[in-house]
Short mmCIF file of C-alpha atoms in Angstrom, two decimals:
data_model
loop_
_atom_site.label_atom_id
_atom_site.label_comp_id
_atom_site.label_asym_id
_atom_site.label_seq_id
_atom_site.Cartn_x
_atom_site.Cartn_y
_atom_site.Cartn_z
CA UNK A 1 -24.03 -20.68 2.99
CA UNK A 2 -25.69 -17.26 3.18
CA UNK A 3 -23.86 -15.27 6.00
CA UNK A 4 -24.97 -14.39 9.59
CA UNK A 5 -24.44 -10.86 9.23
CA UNK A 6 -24.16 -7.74 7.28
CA UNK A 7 -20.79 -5.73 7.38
CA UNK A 8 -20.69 -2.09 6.53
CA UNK A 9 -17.92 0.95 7.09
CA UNK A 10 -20.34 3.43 6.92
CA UNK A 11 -21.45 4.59 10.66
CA UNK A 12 -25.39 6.21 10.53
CA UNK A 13 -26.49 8.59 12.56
CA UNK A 14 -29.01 6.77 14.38
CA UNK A 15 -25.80 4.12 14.55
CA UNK A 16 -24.37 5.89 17.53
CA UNK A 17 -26.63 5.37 20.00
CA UNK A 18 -26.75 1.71 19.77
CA UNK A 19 -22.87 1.09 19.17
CA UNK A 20 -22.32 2.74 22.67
CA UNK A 21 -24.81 0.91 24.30
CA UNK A 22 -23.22 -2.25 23.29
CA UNK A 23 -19.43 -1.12 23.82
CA UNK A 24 -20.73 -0.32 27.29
CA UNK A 25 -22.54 -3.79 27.61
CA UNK A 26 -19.23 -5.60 26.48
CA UNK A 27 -16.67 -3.35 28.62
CA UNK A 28 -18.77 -1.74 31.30
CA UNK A 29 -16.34 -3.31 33.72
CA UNK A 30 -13.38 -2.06 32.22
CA UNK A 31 -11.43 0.44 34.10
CA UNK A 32 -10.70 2.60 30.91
CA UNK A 33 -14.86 2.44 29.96
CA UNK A 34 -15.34 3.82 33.08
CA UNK A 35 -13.34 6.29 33.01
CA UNK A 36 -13.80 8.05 29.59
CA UNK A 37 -17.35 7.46 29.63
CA UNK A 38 -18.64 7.99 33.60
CA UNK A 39 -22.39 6.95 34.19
CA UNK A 40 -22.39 4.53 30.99
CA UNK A 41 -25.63 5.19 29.49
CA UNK A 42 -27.61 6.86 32.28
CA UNK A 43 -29.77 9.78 30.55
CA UNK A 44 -28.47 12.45 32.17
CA UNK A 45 -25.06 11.29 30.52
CA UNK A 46 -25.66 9.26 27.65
CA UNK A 47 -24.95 12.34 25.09
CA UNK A 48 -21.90 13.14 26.59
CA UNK A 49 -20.98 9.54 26.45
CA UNK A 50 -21.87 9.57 23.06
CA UNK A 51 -19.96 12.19 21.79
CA UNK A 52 -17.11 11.42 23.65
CA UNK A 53 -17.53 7.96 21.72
CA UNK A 54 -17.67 9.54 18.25
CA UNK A 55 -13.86 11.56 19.26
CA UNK A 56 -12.26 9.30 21.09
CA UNK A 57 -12.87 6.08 19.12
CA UNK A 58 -14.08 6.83 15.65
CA UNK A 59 -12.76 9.82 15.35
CA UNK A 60 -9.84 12.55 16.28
CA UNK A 61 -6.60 13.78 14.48
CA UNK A 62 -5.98 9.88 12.97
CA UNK A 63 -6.68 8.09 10.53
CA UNK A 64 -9.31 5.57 11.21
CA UNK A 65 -10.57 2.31 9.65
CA UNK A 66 -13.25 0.64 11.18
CA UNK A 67 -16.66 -1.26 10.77
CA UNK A 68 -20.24 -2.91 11.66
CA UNK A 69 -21.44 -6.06 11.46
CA UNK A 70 -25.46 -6.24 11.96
CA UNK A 71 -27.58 -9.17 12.30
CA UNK A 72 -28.53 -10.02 8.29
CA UNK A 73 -32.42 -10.65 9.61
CA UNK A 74 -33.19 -8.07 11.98
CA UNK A 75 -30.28 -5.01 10.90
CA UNK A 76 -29.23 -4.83 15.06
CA UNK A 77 -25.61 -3.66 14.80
CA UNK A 78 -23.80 -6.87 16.91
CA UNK A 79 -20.05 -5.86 16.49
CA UNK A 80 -17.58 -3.39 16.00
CA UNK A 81 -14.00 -2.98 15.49
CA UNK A 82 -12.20 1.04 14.87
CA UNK A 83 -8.53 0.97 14.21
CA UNK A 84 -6.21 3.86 13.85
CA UNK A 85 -4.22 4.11 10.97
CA UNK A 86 -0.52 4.78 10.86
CA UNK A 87 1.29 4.92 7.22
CA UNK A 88 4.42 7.18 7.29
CA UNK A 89 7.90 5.44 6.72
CA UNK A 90 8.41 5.71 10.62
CA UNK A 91 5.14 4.81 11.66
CA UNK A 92 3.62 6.79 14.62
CA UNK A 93 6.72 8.98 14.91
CA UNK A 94 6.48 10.08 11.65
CA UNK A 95 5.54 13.15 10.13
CA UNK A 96 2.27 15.64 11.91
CA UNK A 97 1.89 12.99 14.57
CA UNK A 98 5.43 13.00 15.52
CA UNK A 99 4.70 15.62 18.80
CA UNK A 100 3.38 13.90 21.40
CA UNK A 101 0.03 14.61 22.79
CA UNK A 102 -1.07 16.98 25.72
CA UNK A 103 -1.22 15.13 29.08
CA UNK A 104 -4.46 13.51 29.99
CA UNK A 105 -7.13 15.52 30.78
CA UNK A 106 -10.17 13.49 32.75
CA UNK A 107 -12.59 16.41 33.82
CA UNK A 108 -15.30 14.40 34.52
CA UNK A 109 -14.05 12.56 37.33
CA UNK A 110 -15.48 14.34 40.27
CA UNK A 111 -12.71 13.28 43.04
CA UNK A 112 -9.65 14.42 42.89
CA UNK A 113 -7.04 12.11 43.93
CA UNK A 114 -8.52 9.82 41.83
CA UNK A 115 -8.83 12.22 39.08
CA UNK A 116 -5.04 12.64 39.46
CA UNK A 117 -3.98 9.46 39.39
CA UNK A 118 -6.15 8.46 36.54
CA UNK A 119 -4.80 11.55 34.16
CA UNK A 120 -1.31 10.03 35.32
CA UNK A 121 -1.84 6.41 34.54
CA UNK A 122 -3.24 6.97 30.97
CA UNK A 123 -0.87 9.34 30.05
CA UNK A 124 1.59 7.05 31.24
CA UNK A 125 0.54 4.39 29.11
CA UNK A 126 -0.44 6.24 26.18
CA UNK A 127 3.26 7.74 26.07
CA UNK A 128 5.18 3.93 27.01
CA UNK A 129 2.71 2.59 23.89
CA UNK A 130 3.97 5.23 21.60
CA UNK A 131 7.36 4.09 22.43
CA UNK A 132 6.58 0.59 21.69
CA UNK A 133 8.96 -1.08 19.10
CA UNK A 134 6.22 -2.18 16.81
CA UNK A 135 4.73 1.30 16.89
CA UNK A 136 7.94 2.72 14.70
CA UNK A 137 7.04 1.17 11.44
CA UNK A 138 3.59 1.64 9.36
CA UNK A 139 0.81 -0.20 11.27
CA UNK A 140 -2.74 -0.86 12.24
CA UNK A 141 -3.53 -0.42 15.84
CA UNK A 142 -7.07 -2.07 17.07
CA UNK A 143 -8.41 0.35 19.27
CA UNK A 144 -11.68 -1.69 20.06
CA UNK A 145 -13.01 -4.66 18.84
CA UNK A 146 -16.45 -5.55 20.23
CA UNK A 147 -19.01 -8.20 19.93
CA UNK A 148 -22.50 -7.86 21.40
CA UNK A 149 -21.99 -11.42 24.34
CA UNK A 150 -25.18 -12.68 22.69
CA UNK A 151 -23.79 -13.04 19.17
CA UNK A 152 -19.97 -14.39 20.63
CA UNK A 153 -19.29 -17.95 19.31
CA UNK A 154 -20.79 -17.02 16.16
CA UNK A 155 -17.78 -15.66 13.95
CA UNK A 156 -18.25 -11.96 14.55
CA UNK A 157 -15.14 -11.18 15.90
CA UNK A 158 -13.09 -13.45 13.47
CA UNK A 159 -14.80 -11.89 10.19
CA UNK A 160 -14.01 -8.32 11.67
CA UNK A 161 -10.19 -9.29 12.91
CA UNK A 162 -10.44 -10.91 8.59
CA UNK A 163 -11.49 -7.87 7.74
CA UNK A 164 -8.51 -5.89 9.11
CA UNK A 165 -6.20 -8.09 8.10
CA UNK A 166 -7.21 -7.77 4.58
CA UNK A 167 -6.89 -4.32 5.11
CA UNK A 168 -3.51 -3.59 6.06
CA UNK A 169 -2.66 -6.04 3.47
CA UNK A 170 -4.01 -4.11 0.87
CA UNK A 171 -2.97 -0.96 2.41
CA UNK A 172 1.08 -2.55 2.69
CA UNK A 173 1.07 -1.72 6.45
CA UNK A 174 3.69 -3.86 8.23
CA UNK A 175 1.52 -5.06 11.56
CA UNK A 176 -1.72 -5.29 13.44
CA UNK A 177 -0.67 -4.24 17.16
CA UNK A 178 -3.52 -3.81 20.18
CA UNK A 179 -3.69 -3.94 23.61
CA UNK A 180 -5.57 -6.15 25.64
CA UNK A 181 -6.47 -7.97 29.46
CA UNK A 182 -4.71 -10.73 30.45
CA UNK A 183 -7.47 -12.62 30.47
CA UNK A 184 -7.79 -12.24 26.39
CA UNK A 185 -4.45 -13.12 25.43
CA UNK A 186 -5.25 -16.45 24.53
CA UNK A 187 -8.22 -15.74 22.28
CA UNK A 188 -5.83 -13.26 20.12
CA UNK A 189 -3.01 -15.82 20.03
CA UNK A 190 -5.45 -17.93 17.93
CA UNK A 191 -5.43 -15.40 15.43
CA UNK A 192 -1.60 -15.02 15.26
CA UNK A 193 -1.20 -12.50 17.66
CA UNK A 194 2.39 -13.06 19.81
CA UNK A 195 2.55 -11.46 23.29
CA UNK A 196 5.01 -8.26 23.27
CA UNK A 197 4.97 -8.58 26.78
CA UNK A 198 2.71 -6.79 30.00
CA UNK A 199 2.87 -3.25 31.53
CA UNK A 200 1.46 -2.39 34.81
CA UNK A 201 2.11 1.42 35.93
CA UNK A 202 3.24 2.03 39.45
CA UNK A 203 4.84 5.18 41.01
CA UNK A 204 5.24 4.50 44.67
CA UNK A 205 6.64 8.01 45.21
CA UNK A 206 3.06 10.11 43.63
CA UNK A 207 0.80 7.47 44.25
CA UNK A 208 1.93 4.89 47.20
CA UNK A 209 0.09 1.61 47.16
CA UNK A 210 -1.93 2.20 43.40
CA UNK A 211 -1.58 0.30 40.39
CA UNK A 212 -3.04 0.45 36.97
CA UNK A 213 -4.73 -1.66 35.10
CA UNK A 214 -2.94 -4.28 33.41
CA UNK A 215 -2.44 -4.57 29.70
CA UNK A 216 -0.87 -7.15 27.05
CA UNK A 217 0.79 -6.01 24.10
CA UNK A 218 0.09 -7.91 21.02
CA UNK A 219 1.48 -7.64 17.75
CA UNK A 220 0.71 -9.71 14.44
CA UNK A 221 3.20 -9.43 11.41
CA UNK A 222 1.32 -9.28 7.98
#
């Protein structure tokens, strides 16, 4: 049976564009789209969007694998997935990457308490993920995975998650590990993911009556 879609690793130029449109489509309502990428697509800051897009998940001081799936017929990109790549004998704490990254830095929110609390929050949770038992050993972790809500149902998102798989296989990388809502713990548990457990960030003392956005940790053994 002649396949659905197209899957590539190479990202085009003229690529960009749509890929953030439809990472915004799929997670406009997610606190950390919002964040990293104020105004979503509006003109006035759809290039800062994009480049921010093009650093922050396809790019940066990591290793990355990651590809596209487009519509075989038409050649409309409708998925994506962008992993970083970890390979040293200790995993994340290994080698260059060892140091832990500057704080958070979220210039583009325009109010300040909120500003604050955001820089502290993913921070936060970047450094508690670092620390994460199944970060200390060479691994995959799944950055975003995204399939355009017209196309899900139709096996994007399983030949991507395949695709992966296959990878860190080949590549002799112990695990697959990602972060995710509540809400989509059950659809990675039908790929073999197993629960890790769930953080939620709260510092009554700096921020009284806030709490972050909460997040599953998954992890699947190859």
């Amino acid at each position: 049976m002649e396949s659905a879609f197209t899957l590539s690793t190479v990202i085009e130029e003229e690529d960009w564009d749509p890929i953030f449109v439809l990472q915004w489509h799929c997670f406009k309502d997610s606190p950390q789209i919002s964040v990293f990428h104020p105004g979503g697509h509006d003109p006035a800051e759809r290039e800062a969007n994009i480049f921010g897009l093009k650093i922050g998940v396809f790019g940066g001081p990591v290793e990355r694998a990651y590809a596209k799936l487009s519509d075989a017929q038409t050649g409309n990109i409708t998925s994506f997935i962008s992993c970083r790549v970890w390979r040293g004998p200790l995993g994340i704490i290994d080698g260059e990457y060892a140091t832990p990254p500057p704080p958070v830095e979220l210039p583009r929110v325009k109010d300040e308490n909120e500003r604050e609390f955001l820089e502290w929050y993913w921070t936060s949770a970047g450094k508690a993920m670092r620390e994460t038992k199944e970060m200390q050993v060479p691994h995959v972790y799944i950055q975003v995975l995204c399939t355009d809500p017209t196309w899900q149902g139709h096996g994007a998102a399983s030949r991507l998650l395949q695709w992966i798989f296959d990878f860190a296989m080949k590549e002799h990388l112990g695990s697959c590990v990602l972060q995710c809502s509540p809400k989509n713990k059950t659809f990675y548990e039908r790929f073999g993911f197993k629960s890790m457990g769930t953080r939620t960030f709260i510092d009554e003392k700096l921020f009284p009556g806030r709490i972050g956005p909460t997040a599953v940790v998954m992890v699947k053994h190859m």
